[in-house]
Tab-separated table of C-alpha atoms in Angstrom:
chain	number	residue	atom	x	y	z
A	1	UNK	CA	-164.013	-111.821	51.082
A	2	UNK	CA	-165.164	-109.561	53.915
A	3	UNK	CA	-164.033	-105.977	53.507
A	4	UNK	CA	-162.785	-104.652	56.802
A	5	UNK	CA	-163.638	-100.985	56.394
A	6	UNK	CA	-167.257	-100.325	55.537
A	7	UNK	CA	-168.267	-96.834	54.556
A	8	UNK	CA	-169.351	-94.524	57.347
A	9	UNK	CA	-173.039	-93.571	57.535
A	10	UNK	CA	-173.945	-90.448	55.600
A	11	UNK	CA	-175.248	-87.290	57.253
A	12	UNK	CA	-174.369	-87.800	60.898
A	13	UNK	CA	-173.713	-84.076	60.979
A	14	UNK	CA	-174.734	-81.719	58.248
A	15	UNK	CA	-172.020	-79.136	58.985
A	16	UNK	CA	-169.593	-81.164	56.877
A	17	UNK	CA	-172.124	-82.123	54.215
A	18	UNK	CA	-172.814	-78.648	52.857
A	19	UNK	CA	-169.291	-77.559	51.981
A	20	UNK	CA	-169.930	-77.990	48.254
A	21	UNK	CA	-173.038	-75.791	48.155
A	22	UNK	CA	-172.847	-73.011	45.539
A	23	UNK	CA	-171.541	-69.626	46.660
A	24	UNK	CA	-173.257	-66.385	45.679
A	25	UNK	CA	-171.102	-63.984	43.731
A	26	UNK	CA	-171.489	-60.704	45.580
A	27	UNK	CA	-169.175	-57.860	46.546
A	28	UNK	CA	-170.532	-58.014	50.092
A	29	UNK	CA	-170.172	-61.387	51.778
A	30	UNK	CA	-173.657	-62.597	52.791
A	31	UNK	CA	-174.145	-63.960	56.317
A	32	UNK	CA	-173.314	-67.625	56.853
A	33	UNK	CA	-175.394	-70.219	58.693
A	34	UNK	CA	-173.956	-73.476	60.002
A	35	UNK	CA	-176.270	-76.482	60.167
A	36	UNK	CA	-176.302	-79.744	62.134
A	37	UNK	CA	-178.989	-82.300	61.276
A	38	UNK	CA	-179.743	-85.214	63.615
A	39	UNK	CA	-182.407	-87.905	63.706
A	40	UNK	CA	-184.427	-89.847	61.162
A	41	UNK	CA	-184.946	-89.261	57.429
A	42	UNK	CA	-188.115	-87.275	58.198
A	43	UNK	CA	-186.000	-84.816	60.188
A	44	UNK	CA	-183.465	-84.799	57.354
A	45	UNK	CA	-186.196	-83.633	54.971
A	46	UNK	CA	-187.062	-80.842	57.422
A	47	UNK	CA	-183.393	-79.827	57.368
A	48	UNK	CA	-183.373	-79.791	53.575
A	49	UNK	CA	-186.439	-77.539	53.526
A	50	UNK	CA	-184.846	-75.079	55.958
A	51	UNK	CA	-181.588	-75.041	53.995
A	52	UNK	CA	-183.475	-74.478	50.758
A	53	UNK	CA	-185.269	-71.468	52.240
A	54	UNK	CA	-182.017	-70.082	53.643
A	55	UNK	CA	-180.271	-70.327	50.278
A	56	UNK	CA	-183.277	-68.879	48.473
A	57	UNK	CA	-182.934	-65.818	50.706
A	58	UNK	CA	-179.236	-65.500	49.912
A	59	UNK	CA	-177.668	-66.887	53.093
A	60	UNK	CA	-174.505	-68.919	52.642
A	61	UNK	CA	-174.184	-72.318	54.320
A	62	UNK	CA	-170.998	-72.690	56.348
A	63	UNK	CA	-169.227	-76.072	56.423
A	64	UNK	CA	-167.689	-75.266	59.815
A	65	UNK	CA	-168.642	-73.739	63.138
A	66	UNK	CA	-165.856	-71.164	62.888
A	67	UNK	CA	-167.062	-69.748	59.599
A	68	UNK	CA	-170.693	-69.448	60.647
A	69	UNK	CA	-172.442	-66.347	61.970
A	70	UNK	CA	-174.861	-68.660	63.787
A	71	UNK	CA	-175.685	-72.370	63.847
A	72	UNK	CA	-179.025	-74.173	63.507
A	73	UNK	CA	-179.264	-77.572	65.219
A	74	UNK	CA	-182.117	-79.844	64.092
A	75	UNK	CA	-182.623	-82.253	66.991
A	76	UNK	CA	-184.091	-85.676	67.663
A	77	UNK	CA	-185.949	-86.485	70.865
A	78	UNK	CA	-187.452	-89.925	70.304
A	79	UNK	CA	-185.496	-91.937	72.899
A	80	UNK	CA	-183.195	-91.019	75.771
A	81	UNK	CA	-180.051	-91.695	73.734
A	82	UNK	CA	-181.286	-89.340	71.009
A	83	UNK	CA	-182.050	-86.659	73.598
A	84	UNK	CA	-178.510	-86.926	74.963
A	85	UNK	CA	-177.008	-86.795	71.467
A	86	UNK	CA	-179.076	-83.696	70.672
A	87	UNK	CA	-178.121	-81.942	73.898
A	88	UNK	CA	-174.465	-82.773	73.262
A	89	UNK	CA	-174.719	-81.370	69.728
A	90	UNK	CA	-176.280	-78.155	71.017
A	91	UNK	CA	-173.545	-77.861	73.636
A	92	UNK	CA	-170.834	-78.428	71.032
A	93	UNK	CA	-172.328	-75.793	68.725
A	94	UNK	CA	-172.516	-73.314	71.608
A	95	UNK	CA	-168.924	-74.002	72.616
A	96	UNK	CA	-167.606	-73.739	69.058
A	97	UNK	CA	-169.770	-70.871	67.811
A	98	UNK	CA	-171.862	-69.360	70.608
A	99	UNK	CA	-174.975	-68.477	68.604
A	100	UNK	CA	-177.394	-71.388	68.259
A	101	UNK	CA	-181.013	-71.812	67.149
A	102	UNK	CA	-182.581	-75.163	68.031
A	103	UNK	CA	-185.362	-76.856	66.054
A	104	UNK	CA	-186.730	-80.393	65.614
A	105	UNK	CA	-188.436	-82.978	67.787
A	106	UNK	CA	-186.581	-82.168	71.000
A	107	UNK	CA	-187.663	-78.560	70.468
A	108	UNK	CA	-191.182	-79.688	71.363
A	109	UNK	CA	-189.830	-80.177	74.902
A	110	UNK	CA	-188.310	-76.741	75.353
A	111	UNK	CA	-187.854	-77.068	79.095
A	112	UNK	CA	-185.220	-79.810	78.619
A	113	UNK	CA	-183.193	-77.598	76.285
A	114	UNK	CA	-183.584	-74.470	78.416
A	115	UNK	CA	-182.435	-76.376	81.510
A	116	UNK	CA	-179.305	-77.722	79.796
A	117	UNK	CA	-178.508	-74.768	77.545
A	118	UNK	CA	-180.302	-71.568	78.607
A	119	UNK	CA	-178.115	-69.469	76.295
A	120	UNK	CA	-179.592	-70.736	72.999
A	121	UNK	CA	-181.048	-67.947	70.865
A	122	UNK	CA	-184.389	-69.608	70.074
A	123	UNK	CA	-186.185	-72.969	70.069
A	124	UNK	CA	-188.836	-74.300	67.694
A	125	UNK	CA	-190.550	-77.659	67.362
A	126	UNK	CA	-190.383	-79.998	64.329
A	127	UNK	CA	-191.390	-79.128	60.741
A	128	UNK	CA	-191.193	-75.384	61.526
A	129	UNK	CA	-189.097	-74.056	58.643
A	130	UNK	CA	-190.803	-70.660	58.492
A	131	UNK	CA	-190.421	-70.157	62.240
A	132	UNK	CA	-186.723	-71.047	62.043
A	133	UNK	CA	-186.295	-68.483	59.262
A	134	UNK	CA	-187.967	-65.821	61.416
A	135	UNK	CA	-185.464	-66.477	64.203
A	136	UNK	CA	-182.565	-66.395	61.743
A	137	UNK	CA	-183.844	-63.044	60.427
A	138	UNK	CA	-183.893	-61.678	63.980
A	139	UNK	CA	-180.175	-62.343	64.423
A	140	UNK	CA	-178.863	-62.186	60.827
A	141	UNK	CA	-180.451	-59.642	58.482
A	142	UNK	CA	-181.992	-61.241	55.410
A	143	UNK	CA	-179.621	-60.666	52.430
A	144	UNK	CA	-182.483	-60.134	49.961
A	145	UNK	CA	-185.885	-61.426	48.960
A	146	UNK	CA	-185.938	-64.955	47.567
A	147	UNK	CA	-185.233	-65.594	43.881
A	148	UNK	CA	-185.735	-69.122	42.661
A	149	UNK	CA	-182.603	-68.892	40.518
A	150	UNK	CA	-180.483	-68.951	43.675
A	151	UNK	CA	-181.275	-72.599	44.394
A	152	UNK	CA	-181.706	-75.660	42.205
A	153	UNK	CA	-185.263	-76.671	41.359
A	154	UNK	CA	-185.080	-79.713	43.621
A	155	UNK	CA	-183.943	-77.606	46.595
A	156	UNK	CA	-180.949	-78.208	48.857
A	157	UNK	CA	-180.363	-81.879	49.653
A	158	UNK	CA	-178.225	-83.454	52.376
A	159	UNK	CA	-178.139	-86.834	50.656
A	160	UNK	CA	-175.786	-87.770	47.806
A	161	UNK	CA	-177.021	-86.606	44.426
A	162	UNK	CA	-178.204	-90.038	43.282
A	163	UNK	CA	-180.803	-90.699	46.000
A	164	UNK	CA	-183.257	-88.587	47.984
A	165	UNK	CA	-185.995	-88.909	50.569
A	166	UNK	CA	-189.537	-87.962	49.557
A	167	UNK	CA	-191.698	-87.142	52.588
A	168	UNK	CA	-195.374	-87.539	51.729
A	169	UNK	CA	-197.020	-86.704	55.047
A	170	UNK	CA	-196.352	-85.361	58.511
A	171	UNK	CA	-197.508	-86.607	61.915
A	172	UNK	CA	-199.302	-89.808	62.920
A	173	UNK	CA	-202.783	-90.855	64.061
A	174	UNK	CA	-201.583	-93.817	66.141
A	175	UNK	CA	-201.159	-93.747	69.900
A	176	UNK	CA	-198.471	-96.413	70.365
A	177	UNK	CA	-197.679	-96.487	74.066
A	178	UNK	CA	-193.876	-96.503	73.586
A	179	UNK	CA	-193.848	-93.513	71.231
A	180	UNK	CA	-194.173	-89.746	71.706
A	181	UNK	CA	-193.842	-88.764	68.037
A	182	UNK	CA	-197.550	-87.783	67.675
A	183	UNK	CA	-197.193	-85.393	70.615
A	184	UNK	CA	-194.175	-83.836	68.898
A	185	UNK	CA	-195.255	-83.854	65.258
A	186	UNK	CA	-199.033	-83.859	65.623
A	187	UNK	CA	-201.706	-85.901	63.814
A	188	UNK	CA	-201.459	-87.151	60.243
A	189	UNK	CA	-201.332	-84.390	57.636
A	190	UNK	CA	-200.922	-85.677	54.077
A	191	UNK	CA	-199.254	-83.486	51.477
A	192	UNK	CA	-201.254	-82.697	48.326
A	193	UNK	CA	-200.552	-85.429	45.811
A	194	UNK	CA	-199.756	-82.913	43.077
A	195	UNK	CA	-197.081	-81.272	45.242
A	196	UNK	CA	-195.513	-84.646	46.064
A	197	UNK	CA	-195.404	-85.705	42.431
A	198	UNK	CA	-193.974	-82.382	41.272
A	199	UNK	CA	-191.205	-82.634	43.859
A	200	UNK	CA	-190.508	-86.200	42.768
A	201	UNK	CA	-190.295	-85.128	39.137
A	202	UNK	CA	-187.914	-82.281	40.005
A	203	UNK	CA	-185.703	-84.744	41.855
A	204	UNK	CA	-185.730	-87.232	38.987
A	205	UNK	CA	-184.850	-84.512	36.485
A	206	UNK	CA	-181.986	-83.355	38.714
A	207	UNK	CA	-180.311	-86.767	38.478
A	208	UNK	CA	-181.771	-88.614	41.464
A	209	UNK	CA	-181.896	-92.334	40.651
A	210	UNK	CA	-183.665	-93.564	43.793
A	211	UNK	CA	-186.547	-92.074	45.789
A	212	UNK	CA	-187.095	-93.284	49.342
A	213	UNK	CA	-190.734	-92.596	50.217
A	214	UNK	CA	-191.090	-91.792	53.915
A	215	UNK	CA	-193.512	-90.505	56.533
A	216	UNK	CA	-194.428	-91.546	60.043
A	217	UNK	CA	-197.076	-93.911	58.637
A	218	UNK	CA	-196.621	-94.172	54.880
A	219	UNK	CA	-199.515	-96.558	54.268
A	220	UNK	CA	-201.938	-94.057	55.867
A	221	UNK	CA	-201.206	-91.464	53.175
A	222	UNK	CA	-204.427	-89.672	52.259
A	223	UNK	CA	-206.569	-91.027	55.106
A	224	UNK	CA	-206.952	-87.540	56.599
A	225	UNK	CA	-208.058	-86.208	53.201
A	226	UNK	CA	-210.444	-89.132	52.625
A	227	UNK	CA	-208.322	-90.018	49.591
A	228	UNK	CA	-209.340	-86.783	47.889
A	229	UNK	CA	-208.582	-86.567	44.173
A	230	UNK	CA	-205.818	-84.097	43.379
A	231	UNK	CA	-204.173	-83.105	40.125
A	232	UNK	CA	-200.738	-83.533	38.626
A	233	UNK	CA	-200.042	-81.924	35.264
A	234	UNK	CA	-203.768	-81.681	34.664
A	235	UNK	CA	-204.532	-85.352	35.326
A	236	UNK	CA	-206.566	-86.536	38.333
A	237	UNK	CA	-204.698	-88.620	40.922
A	238	UNK	CA	-206.169	-89.917	44.174
A	239	UNK	CA	-204.341	-88.991	47.364
A	240	UNK	CA	-203.596	-92.623	48.158
A	241	UNK	CA	-200.365	-94.623	48.272
A	242	UNK	CA	-201.238	-97.002	45.442
A	243	UNK	CA	-202.065	-94.209	42.998
A	244	UNK	CA	-199.079	-92.161	44.131
A	245	UNK	CA	-196.717	-95.089	43.530
A	246	UNK	CA	-198.251	-95.795	40.123
A	247	UNK	CA	-197.318	-92.286	38.952
A	248	UNK	CA	-193.899	-92.341	40.658
A	249	UNK	CA	-193.175	-95.498	38.651
A	250	UNK	CA	-193.444	-93.444	35.455
A	251	UNK	CA	-190.287	-91.461	36.291
A	252	UNK	CA	-188.037	-94.427	35.478
A	253	UNK	CA	-186.137	-94.478	38.797
A	254	UNK	CA	-186.097	-96.715	41.839
A	255	UNK	CA	-188.969	-96.102	44.282
A	256	UNK	CA	-188.525	-97.601	47.761
A	257	UNK	CA	-191.197	-97.593	50.503
A	258	UNK	CA	-190.409	-97.132	54.198
A	259	UNK	CA	-192.473	-97.180	57.418
A	260	UNK	CA	-195.407	-99.089	55.945
A	261	UNK	CA	-197.917	-100.368	58.488
A	262	UNK	CA	-199.355	-103.814	57.581
A	263	UNK	CA	-202.822	-102.620	56.589
A	264	UNK	CA	-204.811	-104.691	54.056
A	265	UNK	CA	-204.458	-101.820	51.573
A	266	UNK	CA	-200.744	-102.557	51.316
A	267	UNK	CA	-201.674	-105.692	49.359
A	268	UNK	CA	-202.608	-103.438	46.429
A	269	UNK	CA	-198.965	-102.371	46.091
A	270	UNK	CA	-197.649	-105.882	45.466
A	271	UNK	CA	-198.651	-106.073	41.777
A	272	UNK	CA	-196.670	-102.860	41.162
A	273	UNK	CA	-193.654	-104.579	42.718
A	274	UNK	CA	-194.173	-107.838	40.853
A	275	UNK	CA	-194.344	-105.893	37.563
A	276	UNK	CA	-191.082	-104.076	38.350
A	277	UNK	CA	-192.709	-100.651	38.574
A	278	UNK	CA	-191.524	-99.961	42.131
A	279	UNK	CA	-188.870	-101.793	44.126
A	280	UNK	CA	-189.976	-105.092	45.694
A	281	UNK	CA	-189.123	-103.815	49.160
A	282	UNK	CA	-191.245	-103.068	52.223
A	283	UNK	CA	-190.071	-101.637	55.529
A	284	UNK	CA	-192.818	-102.760	57.930
A	285	UNK	CA	-192.392	-102.009	61.671
A	286	UNK	CA	-194.090	-105.078	63.200
A	287	UNK	CA	-192.531	-104.410	66.672
A	288	UNK	CA	-193.705	-107.685	68.269
A	289	UNK	CA	-195.654	-110.912	67.749
A	290	UNK	CA	-197.404	-111.590	71.061
A	291	UNK	CA	-201.074	-110.503	70.822
A	292	UNK	CA	-201.037	-109.277	74.435
A	293	UNK	CA	-197.837	-107.279	73.985
A	294	UNK	CA	-199.093	-105.797	70.696
A	295	UNK	CA	-202.273	-104.769	72.497
A	296	UNK	CA	-200.233	-103.183	75.296
A	297	UNK	CA	-198.233	-101.360	72.632
A	298	UNK	CA	-201.495	-100.319	70.899
A	299	UNK	CA	-200.180	-101.628	67.602
A	300	UNK	CA	-202.435	-102.614	64.673
A	301	UNK	CA	-202.753	-106.204	63.414
A	302	UNK	CA	-201.975	-109.512	65.094
A	303	UNK	CA	-199.020	-111.802	64.533
A	304	UNK	CA	-201.198	-114.419	62.829
A	305	UNK	CA	-202.543	-111.885	60.358
A	306	UNK	CA	-199.036	-110.644	59.688
A	307	UNK	CA	-197.704	-114.123	58.947
A	308	UNK	CA	-200.566	-114.765	56.534
A	309	UNK	CA	-200.009	-111.392	54.906
A	310	UNK	CA	-196.277	-112.091	54.479
A	311	UNK	CA	-197.088	-115.410	52.788
A	312	UNK	CA	-199.565	-113.667	50.471
A	313	UNK	CA	-197.021	-110.957	49.608
A	314	UNK	CA	-194.399	-113.569	48.713
A	315	UNK	CA	-196.902	-115.451	46.581
A	316	UNK	CA	-197.593	-112.340	44.511
A	317	UNK	CA	-193.971	-111.107	44.489
A	318	UNK	CA	-191.486	-113.894	45.338
A	319	UNK	CA	-188.509	-111.520	45.181
A	320	UNK	CA	-189.877	-109.084	47.756
A	321	UNK	CA	-187.460	-107.944	50.472
A	322	UNK	CA	-189.035	-107.458	53.898
A	323	UNK	CA	-187.403	-105.326	56.594
A	324	UNK	CA	-188.812	-104.823	60.087
A	325	UNK	CA	-187.991	-103.636	63.585
A	326	UNK	CA	-188.858	-105.194	66.936
A	327	UNK	CA	-188.744	-104.238	70.605
A	328	UNK	CA	-187.443	-106.738	73.175
A	329	UNK	CA	-188.244	-106.367	76.861
A	330	UNK	CA	-191.376	-104.240	76.585
A	331	UNK	CA	-192.969	-103.683	80.046
A	332	UNK	CA	-194.764	-106.830	81.124
A	333	UNK	CA	-193.210	-109.027	78.428
A	334	UNK	CA	-192.873	-112.552	79.812
A	335	UNK	CA	-190.341	-115.127	78.691
A	336	UNK	CA	-193.105	-117.080	76.930
A	337	UNK	CA	-194.256	-113.948	75.100
A	338	UNK	CA	-190.699	-113.299	73.999
A	339	UNK	CA	-190.544	-116.906	72.784
A	340	UNK	CA	-193.642	-116.098	70.683
A	341	UNK	CA	-191.636	-113.312	69.078
A	342	UNK	CA	-188.727	-115.665	68.381
A	343	UNK	CA	-191.123	-118.189	66.824
A	344	UNK	CA	-192.477	-115.417	64.600
A	345	UNK	CA	-188.938	-114.497	63.521
A	346	UNK	CA	-188.203	-118.142	62.682
A	347	UNK	CA	-191.386	-118.543	60.623
A	348	UNK	CA	-191.466	-115.136	58.929
A	349	UNK	CA	-187.871	-115.442	57.619
A	350	UNK	CA	-187.577	-111.684	57.165
A	351	UNK	CA	-184.665	-110.416	55.112
A	352	UNK	CA	-183.617	-107.491	57.320
A	353	UNK	CA	-184.361	-107.009	61.011
A	354	UNK	CA	-183.450	-104.463	63.635
A	355	UNK	CA	-184.177	-105.129	67.296
A	356	UNK	CA	-184.009	-102.652	70.154
A	357	UNK	CA	-184.011	-103.318	73.862
A	358	UNK	CA	-186.982	-101.362	75.225
A	359	UNK	CA	-185.945	-97.898	76.388
A	360	UNK	CA	-188.336	-95.735	78.453
A	361	UNK	CA	-189.080	-92.431	76.744
A	362	UNK	CA	-190.015	-89.429	78.844
A	363	UNK	CA	-193.710	-88.773	78.275
A	364	UNK	CA	-194.588	-92.201	76.824
A	365	UNK	CA	-197.597	-93.952	78.400
A	366	UNK	CA	-195.724	-97.272	78.409
A	367	UNK	CA	-193.668	-95.906	81.308
A	368	UNK	CA	-196.666	-96.427	83.569
A	369	UNK	CA	-197.213	-100.058	82.628
A	370	UNK	CA	-196.573	-102.716	85.234
A	371	UNK	CA	-193.873	-105.363	84.960
A	372	UNK	CA	-190.769	-103.431	83.964
A	373	UNK	CA	-188.205	-105.851	82.547
A	374	UNK	CA	-184.681	-105.529	84.034
A	375	UNK	CA	-182.116	-103.866	81.792
A	376	UNK	CA	-179.925	-106.950	81.569
A	377	UNK	CA	-182.893	-109.125	80.530
A	378	UNK	CA	-183.946	-106.642	77.826
A	379	UNK	CA	-180.447	-106.661	76.366
A	380	UNK	CA	-180.122	-110.447	76.639
A	381	UNK	CA	-183.403	-110.907	74.745
A	382	UNK	CA	-182.313	-108.436	72.081
A	383	UNK	CA	-179.096	-110.403	71.554
A	384	UNK	CA	-180.952	-113.723	71.336
A	385	UNK	CA	-183.285	-112.381	68.679
A	386	UNK	CA	-180.455	-110.885	66.629
A	387	UNK	CA	-178.424	-114.114	66.852
A	388	UNK	CA	-181.345	-116.002	65.301
A	389	UNK	CA	-181.912	-113.309	62.680
A	390	UNK	CA	-178.238	-113.234	61.739
A	391	UNK	CA	-178.473	-116.867	60.668
A	392	UNK	CA	-181.680	-116.181	58.735
A	393	UNK	CA	-180.155	-113.168	56.984
A	394	UNK	CA	-177.024	-115.126	56.069
A	395	UNK	CA	-179.155	-117.948	54.672
A	396	UNK	CA	-181.310	-115.611	52.573
A	397	UNK	CA	-178.284	-113.770	51.213
A	398	UNK	CA	-176.466	-117.019	50.422
A	399	UNK	CA	-179.440	-118.048	48.290
A	400	UNK	CA	-178.588	-115.167	45.954
A	401	UNK	CA	-175.164	-116.545	45.050
A	402	UNK	CA	-175.076	-117.211	41.326
A	403	UNK	CA	-177.902	-114.791	40.533
A	404	UNK	CA	-177.606	-111.769	38.275
A	405	UNK	CA	-178.954	-108.605	39.907
A	406	UNK	CA	-179.146	-104.888	39.190
A	407	UNK	CA	-177.303	-102.574	41.574
A	408	UNK	CA	-177.019	-98.824	42.107
A	409	UNK	CA	-173.501	-97.495	42.684
A	410	UNK	CA	-172.955	-95.493	45.882
A	411	UNK	CA	-169.181	-95.089	45.898
A	412	UNK	CA	-165.910	-96.105	44.264
A	413	UNK	CA	-162.925	-96.460	46.603
A	414	UNK	CA	-159.413	-97.890	46.448
A	415	UNK	CA	-160.731	-101.479	46.528
A	416	UNK	CA	-163.462	-101.181	43.958
A	417	UNK	CA	-167.135	-100.298	43.623
A	418	UNK	CA	-169.626	-100.181	46.508
A	419	UNK	CA	-173.256	-100.492	45.462
A	420	UNK	CA	-176.704	-101.492	46.664
A	421	UNK	CA	-179.309	-103.860	45.280
A	422	UNK	CA	-183.084	-103.415	45.324
A	423	UNK	CA	-182.961	-105.201	48.690
A	424	UNK	CA	-180.707	-102.583	50.288
A	425	UNK	CA	-181.846	-99.194	51.552
A	426	UNK	CA	-179.026	-96.707	52.170
A	427	UNK	CA	-177.452	-96.619	55.632
A	428	UNK	CA	-179.651	-99.331	57.188
A	429	UNK	CA	-179.234	-102.431	54.992
A	430	UNK	CA	-176.338	-104.220	53.375
A	431	UNK	CA	-174.028	-103.412	50.487
A	432	UNK	CA	-172.864	-105.074	47.294
A	433	UNK	CA	-169.081	-105.015	46.858
A	434	UNK	CA	-167.609	-105.302	43.348
A	435	UNK	CA	-163.930	-105.603	44.134
A	436	UNK	CA	-161.306	-104.359	41.669
A	437	UNK	CA	-163.907	-102.667	39.442
A	438	UNK	CA	-163.292	-98.933	39.194
A	439	UNK	CA	-165.030	-97.863	35.980
A	440	UNK	CA	-168.184	-96.595	37.696
A	441	UNK	CA	-169.490	-93.519	39.433
A	442	UNK	CA	-172.222	-92.861	42.044
A	443	UNK	CA	-175.651	-93.125	40.457
A	444	UNK	CA	-174.688	-95.696	37.825
A	445	UNK	CA	-176.808	-98.808	37.454
A	446	UNK	CA	-174.816	-102.020	36.872
A	447	UNK	CA	-175.682	-105.638	36.143
A	448	UNK	CA	-173.651	-107.961	38.361
A	449	UNK	CA	-173.447	-111.623	39.315
A	450	UNK	CA	-173.371	-112.504	43.010
A	451	UNK	CA	-170.327	-114.644	43.820
A	452	UNK	CA	-170.298	-114.638	47.652
A	453	UNK	CA	-172.256	-113.469	50.695
A	454	UNK	CA	-172.041	-113.077	54.454
A	455	UNK	CA	-174.687	-112.226	57.043
A	456	UNK	CA	-174.925	-108.601	55.881
A	457	UNK	CA	-173.450	-108.033	52.412
A	458	UNK	CA	-173.084	-109.466	48.933
A	459	UNK	CA	-169.953	-109.730	46.784
A	460	UNK	CA	-170.312	-109.618	43.037
A	461	UNK	CA	-168.583	-109.335	39.682
A	462	UNK	CA	-169.619	-107.314	36.670
A	463	UNK	CA	-171.705	-109.071	34.052
A	464	UNK	CA	-170.287	-108.505	30.589
A	465	UNK	CA	-173.000	-106.908	28.475
């Protein structure tokens, strides 16, 4: 029952995603800005904030390079492949349009951009919406002062209408040796809890059915503010993930948590999941299982603690879905240490796993570690891990055959309805296919019965209600 053509990922390039934005009725055509958004969901939120400010000031958003007076490219610079993709995108925008402003994570390394593309108009670092607007003003006169009626209350979104990312903090206090994000985005800065909750409410009232809570380290939310008490609609709420999630649960929509470090405080979230208040889903980047490798990575927690914590989580919430990412071939990783990681994978029985062959990142301290693992060995280890995980994923999905589950519709195509369950985050996890059912639309919740599964996806039929 495998469907051959799976839907393409959303938001690879934002130039084609903004063509349905509202147009201002005006006798004089306002200037148009093209926009390309690359990178992770945190960068996507930055893009949404910039677009919202542009529309509030009366700029139009062009769906093509040709129709734009200038183009903003929001870049990623986390790994070498992302740097190359960003530089290629800048080059394409310059070739197609000629006037380009660069922002985002790669913008924190201006010399790389200047060397490849000296003709760009301006460069900013990440989460610099106001600075981007200043550069836009310098090259395209501001149509008028902002009026909130020009944009919807929830702002401009690059995601489909039925789900949205909710960024609760910026930056990170960790110093993982393979990562340069803190040097790009700075230390942890938590958003005021009242602001986060108001944004979430605006999104829910606009028709969003699923909120994906993100940050660089979601479980650290509020640490920098010492969990200060804030206010939402006159009621006190602590700036802490548990209290934030408890209020988000009141909006009656799916709430999904990403990038959650395995701190003991995460245990407090499990009752909310077991009670159905937030989705029973955790995206926890374990990265490895060998104590020595984790220490070399400067990652928190040990593999033994993580295995015990996973068991405790499943005791409290048996239906919890656990997603994680791992790095194979980290500098100095021995074959026996990699075998420790494989043993962890076998015992943990995680639902969703991504594994990356270690890639040196310019500026990361891990580059100076001894014992570089050859490229072919890194890739071979990555494949071995994913082969094992594929069997585990297939087994865990097969166990759902015969169960009735709730799904959120993403799309209806010529074959039927494409949806996601509580176990499936958009773009990174699997899908639920309801073949030959067409009486649905994106954002609908459906009750279905699982009738088949493979290593990635479920196949279901509608439950007659």
